[in-house]
Coordinates of C-alpha atoms in Angstrom, one line a residue:
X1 CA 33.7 45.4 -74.6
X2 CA 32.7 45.9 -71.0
X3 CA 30.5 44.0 -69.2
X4 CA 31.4 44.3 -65.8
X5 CA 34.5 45.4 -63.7
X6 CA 36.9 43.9 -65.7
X7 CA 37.0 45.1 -69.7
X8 CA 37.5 42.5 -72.5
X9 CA 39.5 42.9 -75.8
X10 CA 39.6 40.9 -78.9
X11 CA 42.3 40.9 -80.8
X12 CA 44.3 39.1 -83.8
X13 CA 47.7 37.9 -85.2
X14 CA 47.3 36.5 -88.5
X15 CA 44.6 34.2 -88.7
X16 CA 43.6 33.4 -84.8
X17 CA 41.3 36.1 -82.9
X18 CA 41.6 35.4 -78.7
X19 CA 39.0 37.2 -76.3
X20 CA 41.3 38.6 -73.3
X21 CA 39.6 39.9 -69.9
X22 CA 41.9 42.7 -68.6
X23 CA 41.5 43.6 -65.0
X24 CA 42.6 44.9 -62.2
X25 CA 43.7 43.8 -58.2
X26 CA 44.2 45.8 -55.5
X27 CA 43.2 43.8 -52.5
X28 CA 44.0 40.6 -52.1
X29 CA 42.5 37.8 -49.5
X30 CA 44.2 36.1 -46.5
X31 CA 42.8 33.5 -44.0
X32 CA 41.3 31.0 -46.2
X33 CA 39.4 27.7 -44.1
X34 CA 41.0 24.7 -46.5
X35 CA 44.9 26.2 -47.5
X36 CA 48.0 28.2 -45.6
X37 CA 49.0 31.7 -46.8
X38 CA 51.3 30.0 -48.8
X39 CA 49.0 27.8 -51.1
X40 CA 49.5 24.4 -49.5
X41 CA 46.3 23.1 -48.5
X42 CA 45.8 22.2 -44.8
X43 CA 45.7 18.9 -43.3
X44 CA 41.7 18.5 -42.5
X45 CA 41.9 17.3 -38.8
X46 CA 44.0 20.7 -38.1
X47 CA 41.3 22.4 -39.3
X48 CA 39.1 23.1 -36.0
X49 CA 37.8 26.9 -36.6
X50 CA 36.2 28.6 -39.1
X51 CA 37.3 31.3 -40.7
X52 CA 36.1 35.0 -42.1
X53 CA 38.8 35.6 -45.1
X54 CA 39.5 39.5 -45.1
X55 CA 40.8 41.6 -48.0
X56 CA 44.0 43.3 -47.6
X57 CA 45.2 46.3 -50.1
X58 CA 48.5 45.2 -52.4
X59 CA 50.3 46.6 -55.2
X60 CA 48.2 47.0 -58.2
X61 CA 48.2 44.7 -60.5
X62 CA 46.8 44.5 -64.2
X63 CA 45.7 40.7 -65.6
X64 CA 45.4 39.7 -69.2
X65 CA 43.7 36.2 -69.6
X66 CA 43.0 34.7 -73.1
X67 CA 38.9 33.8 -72.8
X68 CA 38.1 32.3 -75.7
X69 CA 40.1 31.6 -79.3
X70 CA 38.2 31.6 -82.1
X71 CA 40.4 29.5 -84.7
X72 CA 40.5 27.9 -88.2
X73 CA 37.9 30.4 -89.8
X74 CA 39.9 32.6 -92.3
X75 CA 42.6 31.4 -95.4
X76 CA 43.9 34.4 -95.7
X77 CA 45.4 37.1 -92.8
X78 CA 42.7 38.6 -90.9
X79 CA 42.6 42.8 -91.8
X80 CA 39.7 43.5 -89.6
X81 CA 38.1 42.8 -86.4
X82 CA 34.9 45.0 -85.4
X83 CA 32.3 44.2 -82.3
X84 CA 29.1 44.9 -83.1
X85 CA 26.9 47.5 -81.4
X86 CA 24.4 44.3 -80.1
X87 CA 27.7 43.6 -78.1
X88 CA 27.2 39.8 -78.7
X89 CA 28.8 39.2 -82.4
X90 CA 31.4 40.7 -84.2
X91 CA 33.0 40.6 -87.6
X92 CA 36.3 39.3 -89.2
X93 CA 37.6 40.2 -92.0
X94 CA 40.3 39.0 -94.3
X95 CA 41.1 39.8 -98.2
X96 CA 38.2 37.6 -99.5
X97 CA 35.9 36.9 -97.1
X98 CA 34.2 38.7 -94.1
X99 CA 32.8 36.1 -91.1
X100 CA 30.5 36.9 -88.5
X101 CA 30.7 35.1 -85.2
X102 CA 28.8 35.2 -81.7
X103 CA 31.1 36.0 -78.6
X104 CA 30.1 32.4 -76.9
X105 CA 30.6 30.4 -79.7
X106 CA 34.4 29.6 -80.6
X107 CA 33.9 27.4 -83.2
X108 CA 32.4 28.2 -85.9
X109 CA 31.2 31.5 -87.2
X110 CA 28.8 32.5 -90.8
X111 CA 30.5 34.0 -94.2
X112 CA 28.8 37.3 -94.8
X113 CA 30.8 38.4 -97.7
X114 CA 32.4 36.3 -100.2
X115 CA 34.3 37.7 -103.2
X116 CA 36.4 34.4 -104.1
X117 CA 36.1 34.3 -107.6
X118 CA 35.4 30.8 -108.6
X119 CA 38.6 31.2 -110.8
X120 CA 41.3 32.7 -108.7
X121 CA 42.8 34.1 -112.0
X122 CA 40.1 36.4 -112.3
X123 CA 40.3 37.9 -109.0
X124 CA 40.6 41.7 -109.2
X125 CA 40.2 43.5 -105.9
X126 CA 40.3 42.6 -102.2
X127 CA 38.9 43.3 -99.3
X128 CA 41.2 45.8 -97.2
X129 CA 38.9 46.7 -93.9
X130 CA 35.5 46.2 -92.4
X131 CA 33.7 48.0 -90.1
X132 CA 30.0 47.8 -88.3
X133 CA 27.8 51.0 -88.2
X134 CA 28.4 52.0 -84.0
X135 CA 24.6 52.3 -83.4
X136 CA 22.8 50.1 -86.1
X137 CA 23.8 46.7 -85.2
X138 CA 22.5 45.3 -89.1
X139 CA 25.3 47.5 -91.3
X140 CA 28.5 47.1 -92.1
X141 CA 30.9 48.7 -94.4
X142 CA 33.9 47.3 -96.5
X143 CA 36.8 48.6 -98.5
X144 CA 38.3 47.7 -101.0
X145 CA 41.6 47.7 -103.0
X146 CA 40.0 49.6 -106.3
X147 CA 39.2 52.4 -103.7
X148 CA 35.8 51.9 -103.4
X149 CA 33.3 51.1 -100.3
X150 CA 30.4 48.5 -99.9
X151 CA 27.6 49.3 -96.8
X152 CA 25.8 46.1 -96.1
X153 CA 22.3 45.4 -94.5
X154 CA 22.5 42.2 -93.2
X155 CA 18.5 42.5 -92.9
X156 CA 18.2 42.7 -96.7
X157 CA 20.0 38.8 -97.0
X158 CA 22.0 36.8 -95.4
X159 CA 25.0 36.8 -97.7
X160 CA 25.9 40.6 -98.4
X161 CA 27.3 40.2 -101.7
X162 CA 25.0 42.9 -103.1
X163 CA 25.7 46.3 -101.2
X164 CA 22.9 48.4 -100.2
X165 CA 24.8 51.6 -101.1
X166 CA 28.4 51.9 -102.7
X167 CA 30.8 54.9 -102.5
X168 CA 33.2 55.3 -104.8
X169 CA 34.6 58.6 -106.3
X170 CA 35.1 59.2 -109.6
X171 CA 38.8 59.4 -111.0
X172 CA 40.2 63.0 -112.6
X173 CA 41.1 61.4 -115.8
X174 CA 43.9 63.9 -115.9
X175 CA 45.6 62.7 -113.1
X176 CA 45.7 59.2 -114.1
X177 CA 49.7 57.7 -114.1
X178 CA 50.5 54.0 -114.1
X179 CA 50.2 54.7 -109.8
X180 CA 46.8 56.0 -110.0
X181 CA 45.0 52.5 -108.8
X182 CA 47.7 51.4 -106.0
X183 CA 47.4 54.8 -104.0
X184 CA 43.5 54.6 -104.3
X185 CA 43.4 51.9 -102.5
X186 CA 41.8 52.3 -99.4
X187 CA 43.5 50.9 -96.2
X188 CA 41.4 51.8 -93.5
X189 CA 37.2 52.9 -93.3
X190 CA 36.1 54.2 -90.0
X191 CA 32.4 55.6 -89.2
X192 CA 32.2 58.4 -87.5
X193 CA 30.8 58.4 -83.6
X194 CA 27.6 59.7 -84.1
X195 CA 27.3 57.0 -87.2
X196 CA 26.5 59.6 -89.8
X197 CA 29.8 59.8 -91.3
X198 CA 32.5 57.1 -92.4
X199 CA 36.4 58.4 -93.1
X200 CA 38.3 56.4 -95.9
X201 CA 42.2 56.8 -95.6
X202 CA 43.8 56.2 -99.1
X203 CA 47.7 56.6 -99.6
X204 CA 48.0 60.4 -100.3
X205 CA 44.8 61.7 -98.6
X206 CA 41.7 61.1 -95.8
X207 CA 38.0 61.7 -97.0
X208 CA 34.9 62.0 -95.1
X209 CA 32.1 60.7 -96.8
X210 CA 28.4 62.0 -95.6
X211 CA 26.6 58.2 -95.4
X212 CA 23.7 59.5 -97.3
X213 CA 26.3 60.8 -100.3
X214 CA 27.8 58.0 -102.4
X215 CA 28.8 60.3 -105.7
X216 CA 31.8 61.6 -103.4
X217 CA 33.1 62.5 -100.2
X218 CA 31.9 65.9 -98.5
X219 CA 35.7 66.3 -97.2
X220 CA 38.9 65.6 -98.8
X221 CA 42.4 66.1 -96.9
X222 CA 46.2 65.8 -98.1
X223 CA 47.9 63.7 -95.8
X224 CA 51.5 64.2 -97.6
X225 CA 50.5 65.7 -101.2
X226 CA 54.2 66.1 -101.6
X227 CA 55.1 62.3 -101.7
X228 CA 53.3 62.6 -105.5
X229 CA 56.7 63.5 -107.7
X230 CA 58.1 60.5 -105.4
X231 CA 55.8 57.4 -106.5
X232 CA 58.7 56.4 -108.2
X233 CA 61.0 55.7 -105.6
X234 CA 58.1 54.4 -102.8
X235 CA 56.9 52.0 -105.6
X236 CA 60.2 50.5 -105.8
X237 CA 61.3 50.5 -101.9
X238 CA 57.8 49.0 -101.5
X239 CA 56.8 52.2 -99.4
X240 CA 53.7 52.8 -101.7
X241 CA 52.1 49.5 -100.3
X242 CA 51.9 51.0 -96.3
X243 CA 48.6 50.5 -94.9
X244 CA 47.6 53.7 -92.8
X245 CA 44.8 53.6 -90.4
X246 CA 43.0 56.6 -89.7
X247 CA 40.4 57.8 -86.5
X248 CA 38.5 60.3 -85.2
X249 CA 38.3 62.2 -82.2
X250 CA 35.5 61.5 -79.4
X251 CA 33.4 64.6 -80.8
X252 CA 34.0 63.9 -84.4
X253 CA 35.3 67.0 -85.2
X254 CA 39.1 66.2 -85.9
X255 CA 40.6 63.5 -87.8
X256 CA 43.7 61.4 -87.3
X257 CA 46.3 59.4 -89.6
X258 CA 49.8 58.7 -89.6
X259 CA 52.5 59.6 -92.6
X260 CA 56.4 58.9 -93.0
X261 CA 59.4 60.2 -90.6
X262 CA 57.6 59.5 -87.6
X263 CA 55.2 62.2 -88.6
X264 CA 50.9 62.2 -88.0
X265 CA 48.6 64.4 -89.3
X266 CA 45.4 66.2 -87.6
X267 CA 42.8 67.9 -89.2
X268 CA 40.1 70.2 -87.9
X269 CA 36.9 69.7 -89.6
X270 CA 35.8 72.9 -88.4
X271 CA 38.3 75.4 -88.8
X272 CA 40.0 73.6 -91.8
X273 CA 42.9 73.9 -89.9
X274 CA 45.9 71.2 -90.0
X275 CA 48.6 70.3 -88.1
X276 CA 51.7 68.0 -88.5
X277 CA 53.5 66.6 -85.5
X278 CA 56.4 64.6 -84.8
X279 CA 56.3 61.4 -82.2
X280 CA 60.3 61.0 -81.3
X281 CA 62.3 60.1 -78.6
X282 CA 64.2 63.5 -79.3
X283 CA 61.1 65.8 -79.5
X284 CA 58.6 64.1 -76.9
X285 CA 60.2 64.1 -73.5
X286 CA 57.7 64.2 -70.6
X287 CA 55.3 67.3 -70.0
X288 CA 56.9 68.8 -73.2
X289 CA 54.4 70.8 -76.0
X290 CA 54.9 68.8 -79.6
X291 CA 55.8 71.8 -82.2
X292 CA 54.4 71.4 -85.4
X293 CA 56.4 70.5 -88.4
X294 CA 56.5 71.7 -91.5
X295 CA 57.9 70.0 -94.4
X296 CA 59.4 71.7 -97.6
X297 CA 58.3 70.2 -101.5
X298 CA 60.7 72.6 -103.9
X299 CA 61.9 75.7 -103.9
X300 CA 63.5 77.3 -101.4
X301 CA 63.7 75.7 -97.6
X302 CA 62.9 78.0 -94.7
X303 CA 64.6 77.4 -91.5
X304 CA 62.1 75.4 -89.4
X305 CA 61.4 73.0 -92.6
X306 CA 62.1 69.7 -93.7
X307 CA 63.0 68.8 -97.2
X308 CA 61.2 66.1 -98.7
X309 CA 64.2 64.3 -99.6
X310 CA 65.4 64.1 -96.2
X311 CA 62.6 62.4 -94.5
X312 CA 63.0 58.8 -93.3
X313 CA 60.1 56.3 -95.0
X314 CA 61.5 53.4 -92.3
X315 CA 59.9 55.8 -89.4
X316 CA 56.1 55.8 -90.1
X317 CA 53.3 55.8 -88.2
X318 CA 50.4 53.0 -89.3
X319 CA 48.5 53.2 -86.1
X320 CA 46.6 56.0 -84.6
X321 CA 43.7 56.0 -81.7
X322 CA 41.9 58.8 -80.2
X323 CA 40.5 58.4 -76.8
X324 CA 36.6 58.0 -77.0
X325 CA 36.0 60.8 -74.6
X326 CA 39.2 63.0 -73.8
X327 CA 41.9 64.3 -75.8
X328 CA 44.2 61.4 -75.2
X329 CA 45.9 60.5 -78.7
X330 CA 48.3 57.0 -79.1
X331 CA 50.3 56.9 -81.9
X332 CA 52.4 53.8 -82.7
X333 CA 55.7 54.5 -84.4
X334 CA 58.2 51.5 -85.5
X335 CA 58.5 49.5 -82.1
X336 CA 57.1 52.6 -79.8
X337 CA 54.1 53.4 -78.4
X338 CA 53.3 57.5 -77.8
X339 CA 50.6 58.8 -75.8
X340 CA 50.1 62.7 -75.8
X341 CA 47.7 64.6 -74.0
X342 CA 46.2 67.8 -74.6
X343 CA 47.5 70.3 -72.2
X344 CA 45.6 70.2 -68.6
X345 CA 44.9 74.0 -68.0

């Protein structure tokens, strides 16, 4: 959000969103009329001139201020938090419900989606991520644990139970195994910058889905297709539940998402090229080039590879973002925060 020098930021732990305003100083006043440089105010009757404060240059120095909390709203941990393109509301989304609340108004906001069963025993899928459309400030699009996708018009009613268009792809029967419906569940739905395509990012794989296309996606990639003779082992270490964001780049021709051994993924929409790269304290010293990696399923191992059963599932990257405009890329590994930049020529 930006509506003036200074940029503001929601963001969420568990249940409580806060709107921070981040900005900047590099000037600083002296000669105020009422108090001495050192804050104390003056004694009145010494006061016998008035002064013209003047701005002197200091260090620079970045604030963060909490604005506004918005509390008490959600039962459940909050997944989602997306502003709207009206810039005045913005959604919330936890696993059963999605809210919808005004940037002035703290407390309260409206439901939009409800999928509480009315007996909790019946309940069969939740709500994983929610999203607004970036130009059309009346859709929204949800995910879902059963791997599927709901977009919402808001204009069509005021609770958005009923989707307006849902994407789901159908299952290869022979490929079904007692993992199938855990690693179809989606963990992260993004649209596209120009708003005409949304990316899904499942546990295995990324697909781009054309918005006017709900039979199946128009893109399918393999994040780390070699992970599928090792269900076994993530199900039980818990590994198989990791949720994985995904983005895109500012022009919407590459894709983004994180895998396992501090490892993320790229993919070229054009070329149908791909690239893995490591983010390590080892392999990412200042001003150096990131060399792809290349990891090894069976068979035999060629020098520069990695055999699968030497990778590290504790190292793995759940957060990616992609500059809006340049090729910046952040990349969140464990408790560090990368930032790579594409080579200045």
């Amino acid at each position: 959000l930006t509506c003036n020098a200074a940029h503001f930021l929601l963001s969420t732990n568990d249940k409580t969103i806060k709107l921070w305003k981040i900005s900047e100083r590099d000037k600083r006043a002296e000669g105020y009329n009422l108090k001495d440089e050192d804050g104390r105010l003056r004694d009145p009757f010494r006061i016998t001139a008035l002064r013209v404060p003047i701005l002197k240059p200091m260090d620079l120095m970045v604030e963060a201020s909490p604005r506004r909390i918005f509390a008490n709203a959600h039962t459940y941990h909050i997944n989602s938090i997306s502003v709207n393109s009206d810039h005045e509301t913005y959604l919330s989304a936890d696993d059963l419900r999605i809210n919808l609340w005004h940037l002035e108004i703290t407390d309260r906001s409206f439901n939009i989606v409800d999928i509480k069963p009315a007996n909790m025993e019946e309940l069969t899928e939740v709500i994983t991520a929610a999203e607004f459309h970036p130009h059309q400030c009346n859709v929204l699009v949800y995910s879902s644990s059963k791997g599927t996708v709901g977009l919402c018009d808001m204009r069509s009613s005021a609770l958005c139970d009923r989707h307006s268009k849902f994407f789901e792809e159908p299952e290869d029967p022979s490929s079904r195994s007692f993992f199938s419906e855990i690693i179809s569940s989606i963990s992260d739905v993004k649209f596209s910058h120009s708003g005409r395509y949304m990316m899904t990012r499942d546990y295995l794989s990324v697909k781009v889905w054309d918005l006017n296309m709900e039979s199946r996606p128009v893109e399918t990639h393999q994040v780390h297709e070699y992970l599928r003779s090792k269900l076994c082992s993530l199900y039980e270490n818990d590994c198989i539940f990791d949720k994985f964001e995904c983005c895109w780049n500012g022009s919407d021709s590459a894709v983004m998402t994180g895998s396992y051994n501090n490892f993320f993924r790229m993919f070229d929409r054009n070329t149908r090229r791909d690239v893995t790269l490591e983010a390590s304290r080892e392999s990412s010293k200042p001003r150096a080039s990131l060399k792809p990696r290349k990891v090894c399923a069976g068979g035999k191992r060629k020098k520069d590879e990695i055999s699968v059963d030497s990778l590290d599932f504790n190292k793995k990257i759940l957060h990616t973002a992609w500059h809006p405009v340049d090729n910046v890329i952040a990349v969140a590994a464990t408790n560090n925060l990368y930032i790579f930049q594409d080579k200045a020529n």
